[in-house]
């Protein structure tokens, strides 16, 4: 409002516009309230503006392809045909794969940290887990390129093929860069998110439920199963969805590992492509209007899906921490 | 009873500690029998000594009240009797607790099995919120791995036993937390009784209940006394006087006086006890 160099004496104490900000005896409070309300509204406006902008930018693609955009498999910038199905497929499958791999481990970590670990170990391990969440995406990507992909190509994929190769999922040439590697890197990246939120949820479970189970002669595992998990379930689902949201939107690391080919293949070894990756790779080079519009439509899809998932996840987590999960069955 | 997880080391018949029989006790069919006995029981949280050597035999099929000022270690004491104390971080127990002569702190004893023989009811009713009323009653049995041939019968029997059946019989599928506080507490008692424990520990079971619900729980305690050994912690001295055969007065982690309830309340031997029950402190 006033710049630092101004002497305080010339700052107006009760500005004439004060009544505009609502009934408040204290001008400081009124300003504070309005400013913070403004910021809060700004977020909402920003979200809506982004959605509107993307929809606007995608208009040409809407007109040209209609619903065919999300059912067509052909992505051909040269021939000006755009179908998003391979990217939707790549995003959904890599994210689900990541969940499949990460959820059991993450829940294991969370249960260990909140129920089983000795007290002195809980803080340091919890801290390490959260630290993992702070590692930049590109670092995971680089690690993936130099360590994970070769490992997948030389060890994991051959092993899978020789044991489970009769399934189409695990057949085809191993290349290291593909759906499986992408899923694994995503799993590693969402692990800290899921486990730290789950841990919070588990810690919010009232102690007297645990004691009730213990007093009935429950073993440690039974205490978790009967006293803790059922109560925490909505929150745990929320944690998983938050992880899913992160996996869906993850760009850098998965782009470096998934192989970036817009194809739908039954094999997890085959390269694939995600919505986020194609945006990152093609947006800068897209020159035709239709290409840009198609990319804008993909970003709108991605935006809608992640936003929705995050809202659902937050609601579920709040349900537990407010203790409203009582009647849940 | 068998508390040993694998092959029991103690195979000898459990000694029954007999109290000295009354004159002419020979024709009495059953002399008083000690069910549970604390021997020099000491408990601490880290370095805070909470129980300073409690020795206290508890007779079978009696109600024993534990009274004393807040923080004197009543809860800690009863939690030591079913090995719940050690669940808290930093909590340590020393000394012995004999259940039918067998030390529940013995090296070979599985605390999980101990707790199935010694049930516990808490101050705050804690039915499992995600389970229905009937599943709450059966929860302990299911944990136990017992196959319940006729669950409906068990549920009805236990709910009748705690005088809850008529109130809930039309809604057994409702969540356990949909009941009132007093009903929840009776449900928790039913849940403990379903395991057919020999001893029931109750830590201020009525402190969250209104007078009517309290009266029902007290009535229940009266009935249960025929089959169970009950230890009840209470802050309510009228309650102790109403329900208990014997009363123990704790002060600062020590057992000050332990006697027949009417003796404690009418002619206590210790000055401290008298001061406490007459309301001079605490
Ligand atoms: N988790 C804990 N960590 C450390 N000290 C504890 C803990 N729980 C209880 N204490 C201490 O142990 C002592 C005995 O506590 P306890 O709960 O047995 O008292 P109480 O007689 O049941 O009291 P009240 O009548 O208020 O329930 C208290 O002085 C308390 O401060
Ligand atoms: Mg207490």
Coordinates of C-alpha atoms and ligand atoms in Angstrom, one line a residue:
Chain A
X1 CA 0.0 0.0 0.0
X2 CA 2.6 2.5 1.1
X3 CA 6.2 2.3 0.0
X4 CA 8.9 1.8 2.6
X5 CA 10.5 5.2 2.0
X6 CA 7.3 7.1 2.9
X7 CA 7.3 8.4 6.4
X8 CA 4.4 6.8 8.4
X9 CA 2.8 10.1 9.3
X10 CA 1.5 10.7 5.8
X11 CA -0.2 7.3 5.5
X12 CA -3.9 7.8 5.7
X13 CA -5.3 6.1 8.9
X14 CA -8.8 5.6 7.8
X15 CA -9.0 5.6 4.0
X16 CA -12.2 6.8 2.4
X17 CA -12.6 3.5 0.6
X18 CA -12.6 1.5 3.9
X19 CA -16.4 1.0 4.0
X20 CA -16.1 -0.8 0.7
X21 CA -14.2 -3.6 2.4
X22 CA -17.0 -4.4 4.8
X23 CA -17.8 -3.5 8.4
X24 CA -14.7 -3.5 10.4
X25 CA -13.6 -1.0 13.0
X26 CA -10.0 -1.8 12.3
X27 CA -8.6 -0.7 8.9
X28 CA -5.7 -3.1 9.2
X29 CA -8.1 -6.1 9.7
X30 CA -10.3 -4.9 6.8
X31 CA -7.4 -4.6 4.5
X32 CA -6.0 -7.9 5.6
X33 CA -9.3 -9.7 5.2
X34 CA -9.8 -8.2 1.7
X35 CA -6.3 -8.9 0.5
X36 CA -6.4 -12.5 1.6
X37 CA -9.9 -13.0 0.2
X38 CA -8.6 -11.5 -3.1
X39 CA -5.8 -14.0 -3.1
X40 CA -8.1 -16.9 -2.4
X41 CA -10.4 -15.8 -5.2
X42 CA -7.4 -15.4 -7.4
X43 CA -6.8 -19.1 -7.2
X44 CA -10.3 -19.8 -8.3
X45 CA -10.1 -17.3 -11.1
X46 CA -6.8 -18.8 -12.2
X47 CA -8.2 -22.3 -12.4
X48 CA -11.2 -21.2 -14.3
X49 CA -9.2 -19.0 -16.6
X50 CA -6.8 -21.8 -17.3
X51 CA -9.6 -24.1 -18.1
X52 CA -11.3 -21.5 -20.3
X53 CA -8.1 -20.6 -22.1
X54 CA -7.4 -24.3 -22.9
X55 CA -10.9 -24.9 -24.1
X56 CA -10.6 -21.8 -26.2
X57 CA -7.3 -22.9 -27.6
X58 CA -8.6 -26.3 -28.4
X59 CA -11.7 -25.1 -30.2
X60 CA -10.4 -26.0 -33.6
X61 CA -9.7 -29.5 -32.5
X62 CA -13.1 -29.8 -31.0
X63 CA -14.6 -28.8 -34.3
X64 CA -12.5 -30.9 -36.4
X65 CA -12.5 -34.2 -34.5
X66 CA -15.4 -34.0 -32.0
X67 CA -15.5 -37.1 -29.8
X68 CA -13.3 -38.9 -32.3
X69 CA -10.4 -37.1 -30.7
X70 CA -10.4 -39.4 -27.7
X71 CA -11.2 -42.6 -29.6
X72 CA -8.8 -42.3 -32.5
X73 CA -5.4 -44.0 -32.3
X74 CA -3.8 -42.0 -35.0
X75 CA -1.5 -39.1 -34.1
X76 CA 0.0 -37.8 -37.3
X77 CA 1.2 -34.2 -37.3
X78 CA 2.3 -34.5 -40.9
X79 CA -1.1 -35.7 -42.1
X80 CA -2.9 -33.4 -39.7
X81 CA -4.8 -36.2 -38.1
X82 CA -4.9 -36.2 -34.3
X83 CA -6.3 -38.8 -32.0
X84 CA -5.4 -38.9 -28.3
X85 CA -6.2 -42.5 -27.4
X86 CA -2.5 -43.7 -27.3
X87 CA -1.7 -40.9 -24.9
X88 CA -4.7 -41.5 -22.8
X89 CA -3.8 -45.2 -22.8
X90 CA -0.2 -44.5 -21.9
X91 CA -1.1 -42.1 -19.1
X92 CA -3.7 -44.4 -17.6
X93 CA -1.8 -47.6 -17.9
X94 CA 1.5 -46.2 -16.6
X95 CA -0.2 -44.6 -13.7
X96 CA -2.2 -47.7 -12.8
X97 CA 1.0 -49.8 -13.1
X98 CA 2.7 -47.3 -10.8
X99 CA -0.1 -47.6 -8.3
X100 CA 0.0 -51.4 -8.4
X101 CA 3.7 -51.3 -7.6
X102 CA 3.7 -48.5 -5.1
X103 CA 0.6 -48.9 -3.0
X104 CA 1.5 -52.1 -1.2
X105 CA 5.0 -50.8 -0.4
X106 CA 3.8 -47.4 0.6
X107 CA 1.1 -48.8 2.9
X108 CA 3.7 -51.1 4.3
X109 CA 5.9 -48.2 5.1
X110 CA 3.1 -46.2 6.6
X111 CA 1.9 -49.1 8.8
X112 CA 5.4 -49.8 9.9
X113 CA 6.0 -46.1 10.7
X114 CA 2.8 -45.5 12.6
X115 CA 2.3 -48.9 14.2
X116 CA 5.4 -51.0 14.5
X117 CA 8.6 -49.1 14.3
X118 CA 10.4 -48.3 17.6
X119 CA 9.8 -44.7 18.5
X120 CA 13.4 -43.5 17.9
X121 CA 13.2 -44.8 14.3
X122 CA 9.9 -43.3 13.3
X123 CA 11.1 -39.7 12.9
X124 CA 14.3 -40.4 10.9
X125 CA 12.6 -42.8 8.5
X126 CA 9.6 -40.6 8.1
X127 CA 11.9 -37.8 7.3
X128 CA 13.8 -39.8 4.7
X129 CA 10.5 -40.7 3.0
X130 CA 9.4 -37.1 2.8
X131 CA 12.9 -36.2 1.5
X132 CA 12.3 -38.6 -1.4
X133 CA 9.3 -36.4 -2.4
X134 CA 11.5 -33.4 -2.6
X135 CA 13.9 -34.9 -5.2
X136 CA 13.4 -33.1 -8.5
X137 CA 11.7 -35.1 -11.2
X138 CA 14.6 -34.8 -13.7
X139 CA 16.9 -36.4 -11.2
X140 CA 14.6 -39.4 -11.1
X141 CA 14.6 -39.3 -14.8
X142 CA 18.3 -39.3 -15.1
X143 CA 18.6 -42.1 -12.6
X144 CA 16.1 -44.0 -14.6
X145 CA 18.0 -43.5 -17.9
X146 CA 21.3 -44.5 -16.5
X147 CA 20.4 -47.2 -13.9
X148 CA 16.8 -48.3 -14.2
X149 CA 16.5 -48.7 -18.0
X150 CA 19.7 -50.8 -18.4
X151 CA 18.6 -52.9 -15.4
X152 CA 15.2 -53.5 -16.9
X153 CA 16.6 -54.3 -20.3
X154 CA 19.3 -56.7 -19.1
X155 CA 17.8 -58.3 -16.0
X156 CA 14.2 -57.6 -15.2
X157 CA 12.5 -57.9 -18.6
X158 CA 14.4 -61.1 -19.6
X159 CA 13.5 -62.6 -16.2
X160 CA 9.8 -61.7 -16.6
X161 CA 9.7 -63.1 -20.1
X162 CA 11.2 -66.4 -19.1
X163 CA 8.8 -66.8 -16.3
X164 CA 5.6 -65.1 -17.4
X165 CA 6.3 -64.8 -21.1
X166 CA 3.2 -66.7 -22.0
X167 CA 1.2 -63.6 -21.1
X168 CA 1.1 -61.0 -23.9
X169 CA 2.0 -58.5 -21.2
X170 CA 5.5 -59.8 -20.8
X171 CA 6.3 -60.7 -24.4
X172 CA 8.1 -58.8 -27.2
X173 CA 11.6 -57.4 -27.3
X174 CA 13.1 -55.9 -24.2
X175 CA 14.4 -52.4 -24.7
X176 CA 14.5 -50.9 -21.3
X177 CA 12.5 -47.9 -22.4
X178 CA 8.8 -48.5 -22.3
X179 CA 5.7 -48.8 -20.3
X180 CA 7.2 -51.0 -17.6
X181 CA 10.2 -48.7 -16.9
X182 CA 7.9 -45.7 -17.0
X183 CA 5.5 -47.4 -14.5
X184 CA 8.4 -48.3 -12.2
X185 CA 9.8 -44.8 -12.2
X186 CA 6.4 -43.4 -11.5
X187 CA 5.9 -45.9 -8.7
X188 CA 9.1 -44.7 -7.0
X189 CA 8.1 -41.1 -7.4
X190 CA 4.6 -41.5 -5.9
X191 CA 5.8 -43.8 -3.1
X192 CA 6.7 -40.9 -0.7
X193 CA 3.4 -39.1 -1.4
X194 CA 1.3 -42.1 -0.7
X195 CA 3.2 -43.3 2.3
X196 CA 3.5 -39.9 4.1
X197 CA -0.2 -39.1 3.6
X198 CA -1.1 -42.6 4.7
X199 CA 1.0 -42.3 7.8
X200 CA -0.8 -39.1 8.7
X201 CA -4.1 -40.8 8.2
X202 CA -3.1 -43.8 10.4
X203 CA -1.8 -41.6 13.1
X204 CA -5.2 -39.9 13.2
X205 CA -6.9 -43.1 14.2
X206 CA -8.0 -42.8 17.8
X207 CA -5.7 -44.7 20.2
X208 CA -8.7 -46.2 22.1
X209 CA -9.6 -48.3 19.0
X210 CA -6.1 -49.8 19.1
X211 CA -6.4 -50.4 22.8
X212 CA -9.8 -52.0 22.4
X213 CA -8.4 -54.5 19.9
X214 CA -5.3 -55.2 22.0
X215 CA -7.5 -55.8 25.1
X216 CA -9.5 -58.4 23.1
X217 CA -6.3 -60.3 22.5
X218 CA -5.4 -59.0 19.1
X219 CA -1.9 -59.6 17.8
X220 CA -0.1 -56.6 16.3
X221 CA -1.3 -57.4 12.8
X222 CA -4.8 -57.9 14.0
X223 CA -4.8 -54.6 15.8
X224 CA -3.9 -53.0 12.5
X225 CA -6.5 -55.0 10.6
X226 CA -9.4 -54.7 13.0
X227 CA -8.8 -51.5 14.9
X228 CA -6.9 -49.3 12.5
X229 CA -7.3 -50.0 8.8
X230 CA -11.1 -50.0 8.6
X231 CA -11.3 -46.7 10.3
X232 CA -8.6 -45.2 8.2
X233 CA -9.8 -46.7 4.9
X234 CA -11.3 -43.6 3.4
X235 CA -8.2 -41.6 4.1
X236 CA -6.0 -44.3 2.7
X237 CA -8.0 -44.3 -0.5
X238 CA -7.5 -40.6 -0.6
X239 CA -3.7 -41.0 -0.2
X240 CA -3.7 -43.5 -3.1
X241 CA -5.7 -41.1 -5.2
X242 CA -3.3 -38.3 -4.4
X243 CA -0.5 -40.6 -5.6
X244 CA -2.5 -41.3 -8.7
X245 CA -2.9 -37.6 -9.4
X246 CA 0.8 -37.2 -9.2
X247 CA 1.5 -40.1 -11.5
X248 CA -1.0 -38.8 -14.1
X249 CA 0.6 -35.4 -14.2
X250 CA 4.2 -36.5 -13.9
X251 CA 6.1 -35.3 -17.0
X252 CA 9.9 -35.2 -16.9
X253 CA 10.9 -38.6 -15.6
X254 CA 8.3 -40.5 -17.5
X255 CA 9.2 -38.7 -20.7
X256 CA 12.7 -39.8 -20.3
X257 CA 11.8 -43.5 -19.8
X258 CA 8.6 -44.4 -21.5
X259 CA 10.0 -44.5 -25.1
X260 CA 7.7 -41.8 -26.5
X261 CA 5.9 -43.7 -29.3
X262 CA 2.2 -43.2 -29.7
X263 CA 1.2 -46.8 -29.9
X264 CA -1.1 -49.1 -28.0
X265 CA 0.6 -52.4 -27.3
X266 CA -0.4 -55.3 -25.1
X267 CA 3.2 -55.7 -24.0
X268 CA 4.5 -53.7 -21.1
X269 CA 8.0 -53.8 -22.6
X270 CA 6.9 -51.8 -25.6
X271 CA 7.4 -48.1 -25.7
X272 CA 4.4 -45.9 -25.1
X273 CA 3.6 -42.2 -24.7
X274 CA 1.7 -40.2 -22.1
X275 CA -0.4 -37.0 -22.3
X276 CA 2.0 -35.1 -20.2
X277 CA 5.0 -36.3 -22.3
X278 CA 3.5 -35.4 -25.7
X279 CA 2.7 -31.9 -24.4
X280 CA 6.3 -31.5 -23.2
X281 CA 7.8 -32.9 -26.4
X282 CA 5.6 -31.3 -29.1
X283 CA 4.3 -28.0 -27.8
X284 CA 7.4 -26.0 -28.6
X285 CA 7.6 -27.3 -32.1
X286 CA 4.0 -27.3 -33.1
X287 CA 3.5 -24.8 -35.8
X288 CA 0.1 -25.7 -37.4
X289 CA -2.9 -24.4 -35.7
X290 CA -4.6 -27.7 -35.6
X291 CA -1.6 -29.4 -34.0
X292 CA -1.6 -26.7 -31.3
X293 CA -5.4 -27.1 -30.8
X294 CA -5.0 -30.9 -30.4
X295 CA -2.3 -30.4 -27.8
X296 CA -4.5 -27.9 -26.0
X297 CA -7.3 -30.4 -25.9
X298 CA -5.0 -33.0 -24.5
X299 CA -3.9 -30.6 -21.8
X300 CA -7.5 -29.8 -21.0
X301 CA -8.2 -33.5 -20.6
X302 CA -5.2 -34.0 -18.3
X303 CA -6.1 -30.9 -16.3
X304 CA -9.7 -32.1 -15.8
X305 CA -8.7 -35.6 -14.7
X306 CA -6.0 -34.5 -12.2
X307 CA -8.2 -31.8 -10.8
X308 CA -11.1 -34.1 -10.2
X309 CA -8.9 -36.8 -8.7
X310 CA -7.3 -34.4 -6.3
X311 CA -10.6 -33.0 -5.1
X312 CA -11.9 -36.5 -4.4
X313 CA -8.7 -37.4 -2.6
X314 CA -8.7 -34.4 -0.4
X315 CA -12.3 -34.9 0.6
X316 CA -11.5 -38.5 1.6
X317 CA -8.5 -37.5 3.7
X318 CA -10.4 -34.8 5.5
X319 CA -13.2 -37.3 6.2
X320 CA -10.8 -39.3 8.4
X321 CA -9.0 -36.5 10.1
X322 CA -12.3 -35.0 11.1
X323 CA -13.4 -38.3 12.4
X324 CA -16.4 -38.5 10.1
X325 CA -15.6 -41.9 8.9
X326 CA -17.6 -43.5 11.7
X327 CA -20.4 -45.1 9.8
X328 CA -18.2 -46.1 6.9
X329 CA -18.5 -49.7 6.0
Chain B
X1 CA -5.9 -72.6 31.1
X2 CA -2.9 -72.4 28.9
X3 CA -1.0 -69.2 28.4
X4 CA 2.0 -70.8 26.8
X5 CA 2.3 -70.2 23.1
X6 CA 4.2 -73.4 22.1
X7 CA 5.0 -76.3 24.4
X8 CA 4.3 -75.2 27.9
X9 CA 7.2 -75.5 30.2
X10 CA 5.0 -75.6 33.3
X11 CA 3.0 -78.7 33.0
X12 CA 2.4 -79.2 36.7
X13 CA -1.2 -78.5 37.7
X14 CA -1.5 -74.8 38.6
X15 CA -1.4 -74.5 42.4
X16 CA -4.5 -73.0 43.8
X17 CA -3.6 -70.6 46.5
X18 CA -6.0 -71.2 49.3
X19 CA -6.8 -68.6 51.9
X20 CA -6.9 -69.9 55.5
X21 CA -10.3 -71.5 55.9
X22 CA -12.7 -70.3 58.5
X23 CA -13.2 -72.4 61.6
X24 CA -15.2 -75.5 60.6
X25 CA -14.2 -74.7 57.0
X26 CA -13.9 -78.4 56.2
X27 CA -17.6 -78.8 55.5
X28 CA -17.6 -75.7 53.3
X29 CA -17.7 -76.8 49.7
X30 CA -15.4 -74.0 48.4
X31 CA -12.9 -72.1 50.3
X32 CA -12.0 -68.6 49.0
X33 CA -9.8 -69.0 46.1
X34 CA -7.3 -66.4 44.8
X35 CA -7.8 -65.8 41.2
X36 CA -5.3 -63.0 40.5
X37 CA -2.5 -61.9 42.6
X38 CA -0.1 -59.0 42.2
X39 CA 3.3 -59.6 43.9
X40 CA 5.6 -56.7 44.4
X41 CA 4.3 -55.2 41.2
X42 CA 6.3 -52.2 40.0
X43 CA 5.6 -50.2 36.9
X44 CA 7.1 -47.1 35.3
X45 CA 7.0 -44.9 32.3
X46 CA 10.6 -44.4 31.4
X47 CA 12.2 -43.2 34.6
X48 CA 8.9 -42.2 36.3
X49 CA 8.1 -44.9 38.8
X50 CA 4.3 -45.1 38.9
X51 CA 3.6 -48.3 40.9
X52 CA 6.0 -48.9 43.8
X53 CA 5.6 -52.5 44.7
X54 CA 2.0 -53.5 44.9
X55 CA 1.1 -56.9 46.5
X56 CA -2.5 -57.7 46.3
X57 CA -4.4 -61.0 46.1
X58 CA -7.8 -60.9 44.4
X59 CA -10.3 -63.5 45.3
X60 CA -12.2 -65.4 42.6
X61 CA -15.8 -64.3 41.9
X62 CA -15.6 -61.1 43.8
X63 CA -15.7 -57.4 42.8
X64 CA -12.7 -55.4 43.9
X65 CA -12.8 -51.7 43.7
X66 CA -9.6 -49.6 43.2
X67 CA -9.9 -46.1 44.5
X68 CA -7.5 -43.2 45.0
X69 CA -6.7 -39.7 44.0
X70 CA -6.1 -38.9 40.3
X71 CA -2.7 -39.9 39.1
X72 CA -2.0 -42.4 41.9
X73 CA -1.6 -45.3 39.5
X74 CA -5.0 -47.0 39.4
X75 CA -5.2 -47.3 35.7
X76 CA -1.6 -48.3 35.5
X77 CA -2.3 -51.0 38.1
X78 CA -5.2 -52.6 36.2
X79 CA -3.4 -52.3 32.9
X80 CA -0.5 -54.3 34.5
X81 CA -3.0 -57.0 35.3
X82 CA -3.6 -57.9 31.6
X83 CA -0.3 -56.8 30.2
X84 CA -1.7 -53.6 28.6
X85 CA 0.8 -51.3 30.4
X86 CA 3.7 -52.5 28.3
X87 CA 1.9 -51.4 25.2
X88 CA 2.6 -47.8 25.9
X89 CA 6.0 -46.5 24.7
X90 CA 8.6 -46.6 27.4
X91 CA 6.4 -48.5 29.8
X92 CA 8.1 -51.1 31.9
X93 CA 6.7 -53.7 34.4
X94 CA 8.5 -55.5 37.1
X95 CA 7.3 -58.0 39.7
X96 CA 4.8 -60.8 39.2
X97 CA 1.1 -61.1 38.5
X98 CA -0.3 -64.6 39.1
X99 CA -3.3 -65.8 37.3
X100 CA -4.4 -69.1 39.0
X101 CA -0.9 -69.3 40.3
X102 CA 0.8 -68.8 36.9
X103 CA 2.9 -65.7 36.4
X104 CA 1.5 -63.8 33.4
X105 CA 4.9 -62.1 33.1
X106 CA 6.6 -65.4 32.8
X107 CA 9.2 -65.7 30.0
X108 CA 7.1 -68.2 28.0
X109 CA 3.9 -66.4 28.3
X110 CA 2.2 -64.8 25.3
X111 CA 0.6 -61.5 26.3
X112 CA -2.0 -61.9 23.5
X113 CA -3.3 -65.1 25.2
X114 CA -3.3 -63.5 28.6
X115 CA -5.6 -60.7 27.4
X116 CA -8.0 -63.3 26.1
X117 CA -8.4 -64.6 29.7
X118 CA -8.4 -61.2 31.3
X119 CA -10.8 -58.8 29.6
X120 CA -10.8 -55.1 29.9
X121 CA -13.4 -52.3 29.6
X122 CA -12.2 -48.8 29.2
X123 CA -13.3 -45.4 30.5
X124 CA -14.4 -44.2 27.1
X125 CA -16.6 -46.7 25.2
X126 CA -14.7 -47.9 22.2
X127 CA -16.8 -50.1 20.0
X128 CA -15.2 -50.6 16.5
X129 CA -16.9 -47.8 14.5
X130 CA -16.7 -49.7 11.2
X131 CA -18.3 -52.9 12.6
X132 CA -22.0 -53.5 13.2
X133 CA -23.3 -54.2 16.7
X134 CA -23.3 -58.0 16.1
X135 CA -19.8 -57.9 14.6
X136 CA -18.6 -55.9 17.6
X137 CA -19.8 -58.6 19.9
X138 CA -18.1 -61.3 17.8
X139 CA -14.9 -59.3 17.1
X140 CA -12.9 -60.9 19.9
X141 CA -13.9 -64.4 18.9
X142 CA -13.1 -63.9 15.3
X143 CA -9.7 -62.5 16.2
X144 CA -9.2 -65.5 18.3
X145 CA -9.7 -67.7 15.3
X146 CA -12.5 -69.5 17.0
X147 CA -15.0 -70.9 14.6
X148 CA -18.3 -69.6 15.9
X149 CA -20.8 -72.3 15.0
X150 CA -23.9 -70.2 15.8
X151 CA -23.0 -66.5 15.8
X152 CA -26.5 -65.2 16.1
X153 CA -26.9 -67.2 19.3
X154 CA -23.7 -65.8 20.8
X155 CA -24.7 -62.3 19.9
X156 CA -28.1 -62.7 21.5
X157 CA -26.7 -64.4 24.6
X158 CA -24.1 -61.7 25.2
X159 CA -26.3 -58.8 24.5
X160 CA -29.0 -60.2 26.9
X161 CA -26.3 -60.7 29.5
X162 CA -25.5 -56.9 29.4
X163 CA -29.2 -56.1 29.1
X164 CA -28.8 -54.5 25.7
X165 CA -30.7 -57.1 23.6
X166 CA -34.1 -55.5 23.8
X167 CA -32.8 -52.1 22.9
X168 CA -30.8 -53.2 19.8
X169 CA -32.3 -56.5 18.6
X170 CA -34.0 -54.7 15.7
X171 CA -30.9 -53.1 14.5
X172 CA -28.0 -55.5 14.9
X173 CA -26.6 -54.4 11.6
X174 CA -26.2 -50.8 12.7
X175 CA -22.8 -49.4 13.4
X176 CA -21.6 -49.9 17.0
X177 CA -21.1 -46.1 17.3
X178 CA -24.8 -45.4 16.5
X179 CA -25.6 -46.3 20.1
X180 CA -25.7 -44.0 23.0
X181 CA -22.7 -43.8 25.3
X182 CA -24.2 -46.1 27.9
X183 CA -25.3 -48.6 25.3
X184 CA -21.9 -48.5 23.7
X185 CA -20.3 -49.2 27.1
X186 CA -22.6 -52.2 27.6
X187 CA -21.7 -53.3 24.0
X188 CA -18.1 -53.1 24.9
X189 CA -18.7 -55.3 28.0
X190 CA -20.6 -57.8 25.9
X191 CA -17.7 -57.8 23.5
X192 CA -15.3 -58.7 26.3
X193 CA -17.7 -61.3 27.8
X194 CA -18.0 -63.1 24.4
X195 CA -14.4 -64.2 24.9
X196 CA -15.5 -65.8 28.2
X197 CA -12.7 -64.3 30.2
X198 CA -12.2 -65.3 33.8
X199 CA -11.3 -61.8 35.0
X200 CA -12.8 -58.5 33.9
X201 CA -11.0 -55.3 34.4
X202 CA -12.9 -52.1 34.3
X203 CA -11.2 -48.7 34.3
X204 CA -13.8 -46.1 35.3
X205 CA -16.4 -47.8 33.1
X206 CA -19.2 -45.4 34.2
X207 CA -17.4 -42.0 34.1
X208 CA -18.8 -41.2 30.7
X209 CA -22.3 -42.3 31.6
X210 CA -25.4 -40.7 33.0
X211 CA -26.9 -42.0 36.3
X212 CA -29.3 -44.3 34.6
X213 CA -26.8 -45.9 32.4
X214 CA -24.4 -46.1 35.4
X215 CA -27.1 -47.9 37.4
X216 CA -27.5 -50.5 34.6
X217 CA -23.8 -51.2 34.4
X218 CA -23.7 -51.5 38.2
X219 CA -26.6 -54.0 38.1
X220 CA -24.7 -55.9 35.5
X221 CA -21.6 -56.0 37.6
X222 CA -23.7 -57.5 40.4
X223 CA -24.9 -60.2 38.1
X224 CA -21.5 -60.9 36.6
X225 CA -20.0 -61.4 40.0
X226 CA -21.4 -64.9 40.1
X227 CA -19.1 -66.1 37.4
X228 CA -16.3 -63.6 36.9
X229 CA -13.6 -61.9 39.0
X230 CA -14.0 -58.2 38.5
X231 CA -11.6 -55.4 39.3
X232 CA -13.1 -51.9 38.9
X233 CA -11.4 -48.6 39.1
X234 CA -13.7 -45.8 40.2
X235 CA -13.6 -42.2 41.4
X236 CA -17.1 -42.6 42.7
X237 CA -17.0 -43.8 46.3
X238 CA -20.7 -44.5 46.5
X239 CA -20.2 -46.7 43.5
X240 CA -17.4 -48.6 45.1
X241 CA -19.5 -49.0 48.2
X242 CA -22.4 -50.3 46.1
X243 CA -20.7 -52.8 43.9
X244 CA -17.5 -54.0 45.6
X245 CA -16.8 -56.7 48.0
X246 CA -13.3 -55.5 48.7
X247 CA -11.8 -52.1 48.1
X248 CA -8.2 -51.1 47.6
X249 CA -7.0 -47.6 48.3
X250 CA -4.0 -46.4 46.3
X251 CA -2.0 -43.4 47.0
X252 CA 1.1 -42.2 45.1
X253 CA 1.7 -45.6 43.5
X254 CA 1.4 -47.5 46.8
X255 CA -1.4 -49.7 48.1
X256 CA -2.3 -48.0 51.3
X257 CA -5.1 -50.2 52.5
X258 CA -7.0 -53.2 51.1
X259 CA -9.9 -54.7 53.0
X260 CA -13.6 -55.5 52.9
X261 CA -15.4 -52.6 51.4
X262 CA -17.5 -51.9 54.5
X263 CA -14.3 -51.8 56.6
X264 CA -12.6 -49.3 54.2
X265 CA -15.6 -47.0 54.2
X266 CA -16.7 -47.3 57.9
X267 CA -13.6 -48.0 59.9
X268 CA -10.4 -47.8 57.8
X269 CA -7.2 -48.6 59.7
X270 CA -5.0 -46.1 57.9
X271 CA -5.2 -42.4 58.5
X272 CA -4.7 -41.7 54.7
X273 CA -7.6 -43.8 53.7
X274 CA -9.9 -42.1 56.2
X275 CA -8.7 -38.6 55.0
X276 CA -9.5 -39.7 51.4
X277 CA -12.9 -41.2 51.9
X278 CA -14.0 -38.3 54.1
X279 CA -12.9 -36.0 51.3
X280 CA -10.1 -34.3 53.2
X281 CA -7.9 -34.5 50.1
X282 CA -7.9 -35.9 46.6
Ligands
LIG1 N1 2.0 -42.4 28.9 C1 2.5 -41.9 30.1 N2 3.8 -41.4 30.1 C2 4.3 -41.0 31.2 N3 3.7 -40.9 32.4 C3 2.4 -41.4 32.5 C4 1.8 -41.9 31.3 N4 0.5 -42.2 31.6 C5 0.4 -42.0 32.9 N5 1.5 -41.5 33.5 C6 1.8 -41.1 34.9 O1 1.5 -42.2 35.7 C7 0.9 -41.8 36.9 C8 -0.3 -42.7 37.1 O2 -1.2 -42.6 36.1 P1 -2.6 -43.4 36.0 O3 -3.2 -43.2 34.7 O4 -2.3 -44.8 36.4 O5 -3.4 -42.7 37.2 P2 -4.8 -42.9 37.7 O6 -4.8 -43.3 39.1 O7 -5.6 -43.9 36.8 O8 -5.4 -41.5 37.5 P3 -6.9 -41.1 37.1 O9 -7.8 -41.3 38.3 O10 -6.8 -39.6 36.8 O11 -7.3 -41.9 35.9 C9 0.5 -40.4 36.7 O12 1.3 -39.6 37.6 C10 0.8 -40.0 35.3 O13 1.3 -38.8 35.2
LIG2 MG1 -7.1 -43.7 35.3

